[in-house]
């Protein structure tokens, strides 16, 4: 079996990670893990008072800030909206209303698949678990691909992306199945044309 992976290019995934952390940590941008002490430094104007080392201040009168390891998101899910690359025309005839495929932007879809593959590669290097949700289309059922480990995710997810053979047919998501699995998705990014 030969698999041709999507084109992968260097990508800075820090914005994906930052968006996820911002949602949990507010404007500061990072959420600190208070169990992983990294060190301390002198207090600087603008530092949050919650990081002041109060014991050191009480004993020695020194105003220092505790530094902790920043947390990164545990999981990011990419939901691929393949239908967004199509335009449908309403056709009214004696049988009623039906829809015909008007246009399919295949090249833009391939670019989206490459961008998703590149993000998965970059996030894997940061040890962020990734999941793919692919819609039902043609003879294919909806797939939720969640590799067993971060070590396997690049091969598993890029193989799933390489297997996409969408040609503009009707596609949809099973919303009930997505909701049942959503507690393990982490941050979800819907990826499509619009």
XYZ file of C-alpha atoms in Angstrom:
194
model
C 0.000 0.000 0.000
C 1.394 3.382 -1.044
C -0.009 6.536 0.528
C 0.676 9.992 -0.896
C 0.365 12.454 1.964
C -0.898 15.995 1.409
C 1.739 18.637 0.777
C 3.141 19.802 4.122
C 4.875 23.140 4.665
C 6.446 24.800 7.726
C 3.754 26.350 9.902
C 3.899 28.275 13.163
C 1.145 26.668 15.254
C 1.616 29.035 18.184
C -1.509 31.012 17.221
C -3.625 27.834 17.361
C -2.191 27.027 20.757
C -2.496 30.642 21.961
C -6.176 30.840 20.906
C -6.917 27.736 22.940
C -5.077 28.958 26.002
C -6.648 32.431 25.726
C -10.086 30.877 25.997
C -9.138 29.372 29.364
C -6.807 32.024 30.737
C -8.375 35.307 29.667
C -6.262 38.146 28.308
C -2.990 36.975 29.835
C -2.495 34.432 27.049
C -1.143 31.534 29.061
C -2.440 29.434 31.896
C 0.205 28.415 34.411
C 0.444 24.979 35.979
C 0.927 25.748 39.678
C 2.308 22.266 40.294
C 5.354 22.873 38.064
C 7.467 25.599 39.666
C 10.033 26.961 37.201
C 11.755 29.636 39.295
C 11.324 33.232 40.364
C 12.350 36.746 39.400
C 12.092 40.289 40.728
C 8.648 41.895 40.644
C 8.067 44.244 37.695
C 5.246 46.774 37.327
C 2.260 45.121 35.674
C 2.881 41.653 37.154
C -0.175 40.010 38.664
C -0.259 40.055 42.455
C -1.388 36.426 42.486
C 2.173 35.383 41.464
C 3.911 37.277 44.282
C 5.976 35.013 46.521
C 4.287 36.084 49.746
C 6.462 33.910 51.996
C 9.662 35.485 50.673
C 8.121 38.935 51.057
C 7.131 38.210 54.682
C 10.536 36.724 55.632
C 13.005 38.907 53.749
C 10.992 41.853 52.460
C 11.885 40.993 48.834
C 9.201 41.377 46.207
C 9.566 38.405 43.837
C 7.257 36.678 41.380
C 6.928 32.885 41.153
C 7.253 31.499 37.635
C 5.375 28.358 36.624
C 5.392 26.173 33.530
C 2.761 27.346 31.045
C 0.091 24.843 30.095
C -0.602 24.026 26.478
C -3.933 22.691 25.283
C -4.315 18.952 25.550
C -6.339 18.494 22.387
C -7.295 20.268 19.172
C -9.875 18.913 16.723
C -10.141 19.829 13.050
C -13.644 19.489 11.593
C -13.287 19.500 7.791
C -16.226 21.167 6.051
C -15.823 19.742 2.550
C -19.230 21.020 1.409
C -18.021 24.613 1.840
C -16.002 24.142 -1.353
C -19.171 23.648 -3.408
C -21.929 25.896 -4.701
C -25.377 24.428 -5.332
C -28.103 25.731 -7.642
C -31.792 25.315 -6.847
C -33.699 23.644 -9.705
C -37.486 23.829 -9.804
C -39.290 21.370 -12.058
C -42.507 19.329 -12.165
C -41.122 16.940 -9.528
C -40.502 19.812 -7.093
C -37.301 21.437 -5.912
C -33.912 19.780 -6.244
C -30.323 20.968 -6.129
C -27.530 20.638 -8.697
C -23.838 21.110 -8.166
C -22.937 24.442 -9.739
C -19.231 24.614 -8.900
C -16.591 22.736 -6.936
C -13.369 24.453 -5.831
C -11.154 21.367 -5.715
C -7.843 23.228 -5.737
C -8.905 25.333 -2.740
C -9.989 22.157 -0.938
C -6.570 20.594 -1.581
C -4.946 23.733 -0.129
C -7.138 23.385 2.974
C -6.109 19.734 3.343
C -2.428 20.745 3.081
C -2.924 23.498 5.658
C -4.602 21.023 8.026
C -1.783 18.492 7.532
C 0.802 21.206 8.214
C -1.018 22.255 11.398
C -1.138 18.634 12.580
C 2.622 18.291 12.008
C 3.376 21.522 13.897
C 1.031 20.678 16.777
C 2.489 17.166 17.056
C 5.915 18.718 17.610
C 4.363 20.681 20.513
C 2.877 17.417 21.878
C -0.709 18.563 21.303
C -3.150 15.707 20.619
C -5.069 16.181 17.368
C -8.350 14.713 16.132
C -9.980 14.854 12.683
C -13.698 14.850 11.960
C -14.489 14.042 8.331
C -18.072 14.326 7.004
C -20.201 11.671 5.348
C -20.067 11.898 1.544
C -20.651 9.484 -1.311
C -20.276 5.948 0.043
C -18.175 7.060 3.023
C -19.569 7.426 6.521
C -18.566 10.221 8.848
C -15.238 9.516 10.543
C -13.823 10.695 13.827
C -10.122 9.872 13.773
C -8.549 10.092 17.233
C -5.179 8.302 17.294
C -4.267 6.242 20.353
C -1.175 8.316 21.053
C 0.581 11.487 19.969
C 3.360 9.287 18.554
C 0.915 7.713 16.052
C -1.123 10.773 15.206
C 0.927 12.152 12.302
C 0.781 8.870 10.369
C -2.876 8.173 11.234
C -4.183 11.667 10.517
C -2.135 12.331 7.382
C -3.214 8.925 6.031
C -6.859 9.910 6.663
C -6.317 13.242 4.890
C -4.674 11.451 1.954
C -7.721 9.168 1.656
C -10.157 12.063 1.094
C -11.653 11.572 -2.357
C -14.362 14.224 -2.287
C -15.640 15.285 -5.710
C -18.362 17.757 -4.780
C -21.105 15.325 -3.815
C -23.559 16.037 -0.989
C -21.867 15.823 2.416
C -23.067 16.163 5.995
C -22.124 15.637 9.614
C -23.853 13.394 12.134
C -24.334 16.073 14.795
C -25.495 13.591 17.454
C -22.281 11.561 17.105
C -20.173 14.723 17.242
C -21.952 15.844 20.425
C -21.451 12.408 22.022
C -17.690 12.681 21.411
C -17.268 16.425 22.010
C -15.998 16.090 25.591
C -12.692 14.722 24.230
C -12.301 17.191 21.346
C -10.661 20.076 23.205
C -10.593 23.193 21.044
C -12.487 22.650 17.758
C -11.567 24.374 14.497
C -14.025 24.118 11.612
C -11.892 24.248 8.471
C -13.464 25.174 5.139
C -13.673 27.766 2.381
C -15.905 30.329 4.063
